[in-house]
Coordinates of C-alpha atoms in Angstrom, one line a residue:
X1 CA -24.0 -4.6 40.4
X2 CA -23.8 -0.9 39.7
X3 CA -26.1 0.9 37.3
X4 CA -23.2 1.2 34.8
X5 CA -22.6 -2.5 35.0
X6 CA -26.3 -3.1 34.2
X7 CA -26.1 -0.8 31.1
X8 CA -22.9 -2.4 29.9
X9 CA -24.3 -5.9 30.2
X10 CA -27.7 -5.0 28.6
X11 CA -26.3 -3.0 25.7
X12 CA -27.6 -4.5 22.5
X13 CA -27.2 -3.9 18.8
X14 CA -30.8 -2.9 18.3
X15 CA -32.5 -4.3 15.2
X16 CA -36.2 -3.5 15.7
X17 CA -37.6 -0.2 16.9
X18 CA -41.1 1.2 17.9
X19 CA -42.6 4.1 16.0
X20 CA -41.9 6.4 19.0
X21 CA -40.2 9.7 18.1
X22 CA -36.8 10.5 19.6
X23 CA -36.8 13.9 21.4
X24 CA -34.1 16.3 20.3
X25 CA -32.8 16.6 23.8
X26 CA -32.1 12.8 23.8
X27 CA -30.0 13.1 20.6
X28 CA -28.2 16.2 21.8
X29 CA -27.3 14.5 25.1
X30 CA -26.0 11.4 23.3
X31 CA -24.0 13.5 20.9
X32 CA -22.5 15.4 23.8
X33 CA -21.5 12.1 25.4
X34 CA -19.8 11.2 22.1
X35 CA -18.0 14.5 22.1
X36 CA -16.7 13.7 25.6
X37 CA -14.9 10.6 24.2
X38 CA -11.1 10.6 24.0
X39 CA -9.7 12.5 21.0
X40 CA -6.1 11.5 20.0
X41 CA -3.9 14.6 20.0
X42 CA -7.0 16.7 20.5
X43 CA -7.7 16.3 16.8
X44 CA -11.4 16.7 17.3
X45 CA -11.8 14.6 14.1
X46 CA -15.1 12.9 14.8
X47 CA -18.0 14.1 12.6
X48 CA -21.8 13.4 12.9
X49 CA -24.5 13.4 10.3
X50 CA -28.2 13.1 11.2
X51 CA -30.7 11.5 8.8
X52 CA -34.5 11.8 9.2
X53 CA -35.5 11.7 5.5
X54 CA -37.4 8.6 4.4
X55 CA -35.9 9.0 0.9
X56 CA -32.4 8.9 2.3
X57 CA -33.2 5.9 4.6
X58 CA -34.7 4.0 1.6
X59 CA -31.6 4.6 -0.5
X60 CA -29.3 3.3 2.3
X61 CA -31.6 0.3 2.8
X62 CA -31.2 -0.5 -0.9
X63 CA -27.5 -0.1 -0.6
X64 CA -27.4 -2.5 2.3
X65 CA -29.6 -5.1 0.6
X66 CA -27.3 -5.1 -2.5
X67 CA -24.1 -5.6 -0.5
X68 CA -25.8 -8.0 1.9
X69 CA -26.1 -10.5 -1.0
X70 CA -22.3 -10.4 -1.4
X71 CA -21.8 -10.9 2.3
X72 CA -24.0 -14.0 2.2
X73 CA -21.8 -15.6 -0.4
X74 CA -18.8 -15.4 1.9
X75 CA -19.8 -18.6 3.8
X76 CA -19.7 -22.1 2.2
X77 CA -21.8 -23.5 5.0
X78 CA -25.3 -23.9 3.4
X79 CA -27.1 -23.9 6.8
X80 CA -25.3 -20.8 7.9
X81 CA -26.0 -19.2 4.5
X82 CA -29.7 -19.9 4.8
X83 CA -29.8 -18.5 8.4
X84 CA -27.9 -15.4 7.2
X85 CA -30.4 -14.8 4.4
X86 CA -33.3 -15.1 6.8
X87 CA -32.0 -12.1 8.7
X88 CA -33.5 -8.8 7.7
X89 CA -32.6 -5.2 8.7
X90 CA -35.9 -3.4 9.0
X91 CA -34.2 -1.1 11.5
X92 CA -32.9 1.2 8.7
X93 CA -36.5 2.2 7.8
X94 CA -38.1 1.6 11.2
X95 CA -35.7 3.8 13.3
X96 CA -36.9 7.4 13.5
X97 CA -33.3 8.7 13.2
X98 CA -30.3 7.6 11.3
X99 CA -26.8 8.7 12.4
X100 CA -23.5 8.6 10.5
X101 CA -20.5 8.6 12.8
X102 CA -17.3 9.4 10.8
X103 CA -13.8 10.7 11.2
X104 CA -12.1 13.4 9.2
X105 CA -8.7 12.2 7.8
X106 CA -7.7 15.7 6.8
X107 CA -6.6 16.3 10.4
X108 CA -3.6 14.1 9.5
X109 CA -2.3 16.6 7.0
X110 CA -0.5 18.4 9.8
X111 CA 1.8 16.9 12.5
X112 CA -0.5 15.3 15.1
X113 CA 0.7 14.0 18.4
X114 CA -0.5 10.4 19.0
X115 CA -0.8 9.5 15.3
X116 CA 2.9 9.0 14.6
X117 CA 2.7 5.2 15.3
X118 CA -0.6 4.9 13.5
X119 CA -3.0 7.2 11.7
X120 CA -5.7 4.7 12.7
X121 CA -5.7 6.3 16.2
X122 CA -8.0 9.0 14.7
X123 CA -10.5 6.2 13.8
X124 CA -10.1 4.7 17.3
X125 CA -11.2 8.0 18.8
X126 CA -14.4 8.0 16.7
X127 CA -15.1 4.4 17.8
X128 CA -14.9 5.7 21.4
X129 CA -17.5 8.3 20.5
X130 CA -19.8 5.6 19.1
X131 CA -19.4 3.7 22.4
X132 CA -20.3 6.8 24.4
X133 CA -23.3 7.5 22.3
X134 CA -24.5 3.9 22.6
X135 CA -24.2 4.1 26.4
X136 CA -25.9 7.4 26.7
X137 CA -28.9 6.3 24.6
X138 CA -29.2 3.1 26.6
X139 CA -29.2 5.0 29.9
X140 CA -32.0 7.2 28.5
X141 CA -34.1 4.2 27.4
X142 CA -33.2 4.2 23.7
X143 CA -31.2 2.0 21.5
X144 CA -28.8 2.1 18.6
X145 CA -28.0 -0.4 15.8
X146 CA -24.7 -0.4 13.8
X147 CA -25.0 -1.1 10.1
X148 CA -21.6 -1.9 8.6
X149 CA -22.6 -4.1 5.7
X150 CA -22.3 -1.4 3.1
X151 CA -20.3 -0.5 0.0
X152 CA -18.6 2.5 1.6
X153 CA -17.6 4.0 -1.7
X154 CA -21.2 4.1 -2.9
X155 CA -22.4 5.1 0.6
X156 CA -20.2 8.2 0.5
X157 CA -21.2 9.0 -3.1
X158 CA -25.0 8.9 -2.6
X159 CA -24.7 11.0 0.6
X160 CA -22.2 13.4 -1.1
X161 CA -19.7 13.0 1.8
X162 CA -16.3 14.7 1.1
X163 CA -13.4 12.4 0.2
X164 CA -11.7 13.1 3.6
X165 CA -14.7 11.9 5.6
X166 CA -14.5 8.2 6.5
X167 CA -17.7 6.7 8.0
X168 CA -17.6 4.0 10.6
X169 CA -21.0 3.0 9.5
X170 CA -24.7 3.9 9.6
X171 CA -26.4 3.9 13.0
X172 CA -30.1 3.4 13.6
X173 CA -31.5 5.2 16.7
X174 CA -34.9 4.8 18.4
X175 CA -37.0 3.0 21.1
X176 CA -36.1 -0.7 21.1
X177 CA -39.1 -2.9 20.3
X178 CA -37.6 -5.7 22.4
X179 CA -34.6 -6.3 24.7
X180 CA -33.8 -9.7 23.0
X181 CA -33.8 -11.3 26.5
X182 CA -30.5 -9.5 27.0
X183 CA -28.9 -11.6 24.4
X184 CA -27.4 -10.6 21.0
X185 CA -29.8 -11.7 18.2
X186 CA -27.1 -13.9 16.6
X187 CA -26.6 -15.7 19.8
X188 CA -30.3 -16.3 20.1
X189 CA -30.2 -17.8 16.6
X190 CA -27.3 -20.1 17.7
X191 CA -25.1 -18.4 15.1
X192 CA -22.3 -18.2 17.6
X193 CA -22.0 -18.1 21.4
X194 CA -20.3 -15.1 23.0
X195 CA -17.7 -16.2 25.5
X196 CA -18.6 -15.6 29.2
X197 CA -15.3 -13.9 30.1
X198 CA -12.7 -11.8 28.3
X199 CA -9.8 -13.6 26.5
X200 CA -6.6 -12.3 28.0
X201 CA -3.1 -13.6 27.7
X202 CA -0.1 -12.4 29.7
X203 CA 3.2 -11.9 27.8
X204 CA 6.3 -12.1 29.9
X205 CA 9.2 -12.7 27.5
X206 CA 10.7 -11.2 24.3
X207 CA 11.4 -13.3 21.3
X208 CA 14.3 -12.6 19.0
X209 CA 13.4 -11.7 15.4
X210 CA 14.8 -14.1 12.8
X211 CA 16.5 -11.9 10.2
X212 CA 17.4 -13.6 6.9
X213 CA 20.9 -13.1 5.6
X214 CA 20.7 -10.5 2.8
X215 CA 24.3 -10.9 1.6
X216 CA 24.5 -12.4 -1.8
X217 CA 27.5 -13.8 -3.6
X218 CA 28.8 -12.3 -6.8
X219 CA 28.5 -14.2 -10.1
X220 CA 31.9 -15.2 -11.3
X221 CA 33.0 -14.8 -14.9
X222 CA 34.1 -18.2 -16.2
X223 CA 35.5 -19.6 -19.4
X224 CA 32.2 -21.2 -20.2
X225 CA 30.5 -17.8 -19.9
X226 CA 33.0 -16.3 -22.2
X227 CA 32.3 -19.0 -24.8
X228 CA 28.6 -18.5 -24.4
X229 CA 28.9 -14.7 -24.9
X230 CA 30.9 -15.3 -28.1
X231 CA 28.2 -17.6 -29.5
X232 CA 25.5 -15.2 -28.5
X233 CA 27.2 -12.2 -30.2
X234 CA 27.7 -14.3 -33.4
X235 CA 24.0 -15.2 -33.4
X236 CA 23.0 -11.5 -33.1
X237 CA 25.5 -10.4 -35.8
X238 CA 24.4 -13.2 -38.2
X239 CA 20.8 -11.9 -38.4
X240 CA 19.8 -10.5 -41.8
X241 CA 20.7 -6.9 -41.0
X242 CA 23.8 -4.7 -40.9
X243 CA 25.8 -5.4 -37.7
X244 CA 24.5 -3.1 -34.9
X245 CA 21.6 -1.7 -37.0
X246 CA 19.0 -2.6 -34.4
X247 CA 20.9 -0.5 -31.8
X248 CA 19.5 -0.9 -28.3
X249 CA 17.5 -3.9 -29.2
X250 CA 20.7 -5.8 -29.9
X251 CA 22.1 -4.7 -26.5
X252 CA 18.9 -5.8 -24.8
X253 CA 18.8 -9.2 -26.6
X254 CA 22.4 -9.8 -25.6
X255 CA 21.7 -8.9 -22.0
X256 CA 18.5 -10.9 -21.9
X257 CA 20.1 -14.1 -23.2
X258 CA 23.1 -13.7 -20.9
X259 CA 21.0 -13.3 -17.8
X260 CA 18.6 -16.1 -18.7
X261 CA 21.6 -18.2 -19.8
X262 CA 20.2 -19.4 -23.1
X263 CA 20.7 -18.5 -26.8
X264 CA 16.9 -18.6 -27.2
X265 CA 15.7 -16.4 -24.3
X266 CA 12.0 -16.1 -23.5
X267 CA 10.4 -13.9 -20.9
X268 CA 8.2 -16.0 -18.7
X269 CA 5.4 -14.8 -16.4
X270 CA 6.6 -11.1 -16.1
X271 CA 5.6 -9.5 -12.8
X272 CA 5.8 -5.9 -11.7
X273 CA 5.8 -5.4 -7.9
X274 CA 4.7 -2.1 -6.4
X275 CA 6.0 -1.5 -2.9
X276 CA 4.1 1.1 -0.8
X277 CA 5.0 2.8 2.4
X278 CA 4.6 6.1 4.3
X279 CA 7.4 8.4 5.4
X280 CA 7.6 10.5 8.6
X281 CA 9.3 13.3 6.7
X282 CA 6.0 13.9 4.8
X283 CA 4.6 15.5 8.0
X284 CA 6.9 18.4 7.4
X285 CA 5.3 19.6 4.1
X286 CA 7.8 18.2 1.6
X287 CA 5.0 17.1 -0.7
X288 CA 1.9 18.8 -2.2
X289 CA -0.1 15.8 -1.3
X290 CA -1.3 14.7 2.2
X291 CA 0.2 11.4 3.5
X292 CA -3.2 9.7 3.2
X293 CA -2.8 9.6 -0.6
X294 CA -0.5 6.6 -0.1
X295 CA -3.4 4.7 1.4
X296 CA -5.8 5.9 -1.3
X297 CA -3.5 4.9 -4.1
X298 CA -2.9 1.4 -2.8
X299 CA -6.7 1.0 -2.7
X300 CA -6.8 2.3 -6.3
X301 CA -4.2 -0.3 -7.3
X302 CA -6.3 -3.0 -5.7
X303 CA -9.4 -1.8 -7.5
X304 CA -7.5 -1.9 -10.9
X305 CA -7.9 1.9 -11.4
X306 CA -4.3 3.2 -11.6
X307 CA -2.0 3.8 -14.5
X308 CA 0.1 0.8 -13.6
X309 CA -3.0 -1.4 -13.7
X310 CA -3.8 -0.1 -17.2
X311 CA -0.3 -0.7 -18.6
X312 CA 0.1 -4.1 -17.0
X313 CA -3.3 -5.2 -18.4
X314 CA -2.3 -3.9 -21.8
X315 CA 0.9 -6.0 -21.8
X316 CA -0.2 -9.1 -19.9
X317 CA 2.0 -8.4 -17.0
X318 CA 1.2 -9.8 -13.5
X319 CA 0.9 -7.0 -10.9
X320 CA 1.7 -7.5 -7.3
X321 CA 1.0 -4.8 -4.6
X322 CA 3.0 -4.8 -1.4
X323 CA 2.2 -3.0 1.9
X324 CA 5.7 -2.3 3.1
X325 CA 4.6 0.2 5.7
X326 CA 1.5 2.2 4.9
X327 CA 0.0 4.0 7.8
X328 CA -3.3 2.1 7.5
X329 CA -4.8 -1.2 8.2
X330 CA -6.1 -2.8 5.0
X331 CA -8.7 -5.5 4.8
X332 CA -7.2 -9.0 5.0
X333 CA -9.4 -10.3 2.1
X334 CA -7.5 -8.4 -0.6
X335 CA -4.7 -9.5 -2.9
X336 CA -2.4 -7.1 -1.0
X337 CA 0.9 -8.7 0.0
X338 CA 1.4 -7.9 3.7
X339 CA 5.0 -7.0 4.4
X340 CA 4.3 -4.1 6.8
X341 CA 7.3 -3.3 9.0
X342 CA 5.5 -0.4 10.8
X343 CA 2.9 2.2 10.0
X344 CA 5.3 4.5 8.3
X345 CA 8.8 5.5 9.2
X346 CA 9.7 8.2 11.8
X347 CA 10.7 11.6 10.5
X348 CA 14.5 11.7 9.9
X349 CA 14.5 15.4 10.5
X350 CA 15.2 14.8 14.2
X351 CA 15.6 11.0 14.7
X352 CA 16.3 7.8 12.9
X353 CA 13.6 6.7 10.4
X354 CA 13.9 3.1 11.6
X355 CA 16.0 0.7 13.6
X356 CA 18.9 -1.3 12.1
X357 CA 16.8 -4.4 12.8
X358 CA 14.0 -3.0 10.7
X359 CA 16.5 -2.4 7.8
X360 CA 17.4 -6.1 7.9
X361 CA 13.8 -7.1 8.1
X362 CA 13.1 -4.9 5.0
X363 CA 15.9 -6.6 3.1
X364 CA 14.6 -10.0 4.2
X365 CA 11.0 -9.3 3.3
X366 CA 11.9 -7.9 -0.1
X367 CA 14.0 -11.0 -0.8
X368 CA 11.2 -13.4 0.3
X369 CA 8.6 -11.7 -1.9
X370 CA 10.7 -12.0 -5.0
X371 CA 11.8 -15.5 -4.3
X372 CA 8.1 -16.5 -4.1
X373 CA 7.5 -14.9 -7.5
X374 CA 10.6 -16.6 -8.9
X375 CA 9.3 -20.0 -7.7
X376 CA 6.1 -19.4 -9.7
X377 CA 8.2 -19.5 -12.9
X378 CA 8.7 -15.8 -13.4
X379 CA 12.1 -14.8 -14.9
X380 CA 11.4 -11.0 -15.4
X381 CA 10.5 -8.7 -12.6
X382 CA 9.8 -4.9 -12.5
X383 CA 10.0 -2.7 -9.5
X384 CA 7.6 0.2 -8.7
X385 CA 6.8 2.2 -5.6
X386 CA 4.2 4.4 -4.0
X387 CA 4.7 6.6 -0.9
X388 CA 4.1 10.3 -0.3
X389 CA 7.4 11.8 0.7
X390 CA 9.6 9.1 -0.8
X391 CA 11.4 11.4 -3.2
X392 CA 12.7 13.2 -0.2
X393 CA 13.9 9.9 1.3
X394 CA 15.5 9.0 -2.1
X395 CA 17.2 12.4 -2.4
X396 CA 18.9 12.1 1.0
X397 CA 20.0 8.5 0.3
X398 CA 21.4 9.4 -3.1
X399 CA 23.4 12.3 -1.6
X400 CA 24.8 10.0 1.1
X401 CA 25.6 7.1 -1.1
X402 CA 27.1 9.1 -4.1
X403 CA 28.7 12.1 -2.4
X404 CA 26.6 14.5 -4.5
X405 CA 25.4 17.6 -2.6
X406 CA 21.8 17.5 -1.5
X407 CA 20.9 20.4 -3.9
X408 CA 21.9 18.1 -6.8
X409 CA 19.7 15.3 -5.5
X410 CA 16.4 17.2 -4.9
X411 CA 13.6 17.6 -7.4
X412 CA 9.9 18.5 -7.4
X413 CA 8.6 15.0 -6.6
X414 CA 4.9 15.0 -7.0
X415 CA 5.1 18.5 -8.6
X416 CA 5.7 21.0 -5.7
X417 CA 6.0 24.7 -6.4
X418 CA 9.3 26.5 -6.6
X419 CA 8.6 28.0 -3.2
X420 CA 7.9 24.6 -1.7
X421 CA 11.0 23.2 -3.4
X422 CA 13.1 25.7 -1.5
X423 CA 11.4 24.6 1.7
X424 CA 12.0 21.0 0.9
X425 CA 15.7 21.7 0.2
X426 CA 16.0 23.5 3.5
X427 CA 14.4 20.6 5.5
X428 CA 16.5 17.9 3.9
X429 CA 19.7 20.0 4.2
X430 CA 18.9 20.4 7.9
X431 CA 18.2 16.7 8.3
X432 CA 21.6 15.9 6.9
X433 CA 23.3 18.4 9.1
X434 CA 21.6 16.9 12.2
X435 CA 23.0 13.5 11.3
X436 CA 26.0 12.5 13.4
X437 CA 25.9 8.7 12.8
X438 CA 28.2 6.2 11.2
X439 CA 29.1 6.2 7.5
X440 CA 28.4 2.5 7.0
X441 CA 25.5 1.6 4.8
X442 CA 23.2 0.0 7.4
X443 CA 23.6 3.0 9.7
X444 CA 22.7 5.4 6.9
X445 CA 19.7 3.3 5.8
X446 CA 18.3 3.0 9.3
X447 CA 18.5 6.8 9.8
X448 CA 17.2 8.0 6.4
X449 CA 15.6 4.9 4.7
X450 CA 12.1 4.1 3.6
X451 CA 10.5 0.7 4.1
X452 CA 9.5 0.3 0.5
X453 CA 12.9 1.5 -0.8
X454 CA 14.9 -1.0 1.2
X455 CA 12.4 -3.8 0.5
X456 CA 12.9 -3.1 -3.2
X457 CA 16.7 -3.3 -2.7
X458 CA 16.3 -6.7 -1.0
X459 CA 14.0 -7.8 -3.8
X460 CA 16.5 -6.8 -6.5
X461 CA 19.2 -8.7 -4.8
X462 CA 17.0 -11.8 -4.7
X463 CA 16.1 -11.3 -8.4
X464 CA 19.8 -11.3 -9.2
X465 CA 20.3 -14.4 -7.2
X466 CA 17.5 -16.1 -9.0
X467 CA 18.8 -15.1 -12.5
X468 CA 15.9 -12.8 -13.3
X469 CA 15.8 -9.8 -15.5
X470 CA 15.4 -6.7 -13.2
X471 CA 13.4 -3.8 -14.6
X472 CA 14.1 -0.6 -12.8
X473 CA 11.6 2.2 -13.0
X474 CA 12.3 5.9 -12.1
X475 CA 14.2 7.9 -9.5
X476 CA 13.1 6.2 -6.3
X477 CA 13.5 2.7 -7.8
X478 CA 16.9 3.6 -9.1
X479 CA 17.9 4.8 -5.6
X480 CA 16.7 1.4 -4.3
X481 CA 19.0 -0.2 -7.0
X482 CA 21.8 2.0 -5.8
X483 CA 21.5 0.4 -2.4
X484 CA 21.5 -3.1 -3.9
X485 CA 24.5 -2.1 -6.1
X486 CA 26.4 -1.0 -3.0
X487 CA 25.8 -4.4 -1.5
X488 CA 26.6 -6.4 -4.7
X489 CA 28.0 -4.5 -7.7
X490 CA 27.5 -7.6 -10.0
X491 CA 23.7 -6.9 -9.9
X492 CA 24.1 -4.4 -12.7
X493 CA 24.4 -7.1 -15.3
X494 CA 20.8 -8.1 -14.7
X495 CA 19.3 -4.6 -14.6
X496 CA 17.4 -2.8 -17.3
X497 CA 16.9 0.9 -16.6
X498 CA 13.6 1.5 -18.3
X499 CA 13.5 5.3 -18.5
X500 CA 14.9 8.6 -17.4
X501 CA 12.3 10.4 -15.4
X502 CA 11.5 14.1 -15.2
X503 CA 13.0 14.2 -11.7
X504 CA 16.2 16.1 -12.3
X505 CA 18.4 14.0 -10.0
X506 CA 17.5 10.8 -11.9
X507 CA 19.7 11.6 -14.9
X508 CA 22.6 12.3 -12.5
X509 CA 22.1 9.0 -10.7
X510 CA 22.0 7.1 -14.0
X511 CA 25.2 8.7 -15.0
X512 CA 26.8 7.8 -11.6
X513 CA 25.8 4.1 -12.2
X514 CA 27.1 4.4 -15.8
X515 CA 23.9 3.0 -17.3
X516 CA 21.7 4.0 -20.3
X517 CA 17.9 4.2 -19.9
X518 CA 15.8 2.9 -22.7
X519 CA 13.1 5.7 -22.8
X520 CA 12.9 9.4 -22.1
X521 CA 9.2 10.3 -21.9
X522 CA 9.3 12.9 -19.1
X523 CA 7.5 10.4 -16.8
X524 CA 7.5 11.1 -13.1
X525 CA 4.6 9.0 -11.9
X526 CA 6.4 6.0 -10.3
X527 CA 4.2 2.9 -9.7
X528 CA 6.5 0.9 -12.1
X529 CA 4.8 2.6 -15.0
X530 CA 8.1 3.0 -16.8
X531 CA 8.8 -0.8 -16.6
X532 CA 5.4 -1.6 -18.1
X533 CA 5.7 0.8 -20.9
X534 CA 9.2 -0.5 -21.8
X535 CA 8.1 -4.1 -21.8
X536 CA 7.0 -4.3 -25.4
X537 CA 10.5 -3.2 -26.4
X538 CA 12.0 -6.1 -24.5
X539 CA 9.6 -8.4 -26.3
X540 CA 10.8 -6.9 -29.6
X541 CA 14.4 -7.8 -28.6
X542 CA 13.3 -11.3 -27.7
X543 CA 11.4 -11.7 -31.0
X544 CA 14.2 -10.6 -33.3
X545 CA 16.8 -12.8 -31.6
X546 CA 14.5 -15.9 -31.7
X547 CA 12.6 -15.4 -34.9
X548 CA 14.6 -13.3 -37.4
X549 CA 16.3 -15.2 -40.1
X550 CA 20.1 -15.5 -40.3
X551 CA 22.1 -14.8 -43.5
X552 CA 22.8 -18.5 -43.7
X553 CA 19.1 -19.6 -43.3
X554 CA 17.8 -17.0 -45.7
X555 CA 20.6 -17.6 -48.3
X556 CA 21.7 -13.9 -48.2
X557 CA 25.3 -12.9 -48.7
X558 CA 27.0 -11.2 -45.8
X559 CA 29.1 -8.1 -46.2

């Protein structure tokens, strides 16, 4: 066995240290080994922070102990829970040196080779650095322990780490007090046995992807429907008010009853679904915000901290968050709906954003998500979105599907400056000029589409099929509706356009669809916020239709 093999086999997650000091040259040699690790796209994104202060170590130990209690609750096995609680991590205070290994996500604000498929490649590079440091310390007769049971939000706060710095964890460095008989401590305690050999499976065939049929049949007008509409209009006109005096509320009540196919409609289990994804075009500076904001905002949604959370809580609306294609791997123990097609689209400036198969997958996944919500008893669904760069995607799709010039379809998005707006205009115009593909819908969507936009379109089609009220938010959601409308024009009878956004192209798109929005509050946030704010108005339409007296019941003479 070579010396390297000995080191690899004996490497341990050190939990106990002697009081021996760690010479500076040992640390510097280990950090240099970390620096020699692979760096995707030569990003040089790994960052190191040394900690020798006992005060800082104590604070980190308290943070660990607090979060460790939560970790212990994750197992229902009482014996395992007892064993877990018996484990202590004295190493944080024992180890002479603490080390934070982190990566800088701000390197992703510029185009970086090697991160197009996944921004996580930057994190993987830093993990390679951690491995090299571990090996170097072991070769020098020292050890390192990795502490990952931390609330990383609090961890960053107490250490005042910048927002763009993402720690892998806290590492304890010193002279090992024991070699654990060359066994991991958890293995010694019979927590779990490490397998003797690597688990490896050879893949030698390709499996076809089952793509659901996204074509939906139109609803046919029948004599029964005509009779129903006549009865419904009579009910609305017989309320104790002048005919038409409740304006848009009367229109909404008529639409609501017609969609739900009852003279006494009631909104049940309303749900707003926010679809999130990243866009390759964002790498070309079309937004004032870095692409990583998509990931940050999805986390904010899950932590109940965004505007859409506030408005949904206010109006008792269920909120569902969908990862349609965010360039990040989220934890699996969240309420996030995983519908990830890929970690962001490609940049359509030079090549297709996605494949035609991915377009069909998006339509199918959007349909499946909404069908699940419909089966829960919901008959009213709102659509929202989050994705840095998605106004650019929506602008190009609007131009292609309506025939309007790209200049008429471009706005400031997240609030870019006039100078950046000109740059955005030039980039999107060039992208359209570069396109030499087919004019059919699927070809256009595959070249210029966004995962969340197409999933919303598929979801809207499924909502129509399930006889649900469809609440449409702002510009990007209306573009998704435009796609659904091109597939099935009948969908318009179920759609309620909640507001006209401050994005200038939205008004033009609403006029193209020949629809009237309910509100005009200069909103341009997205997230489905317009749907949530409009919801009380829908409830007012429902209330007057179901609860307001008629001329006959109140004994009041009609005109």
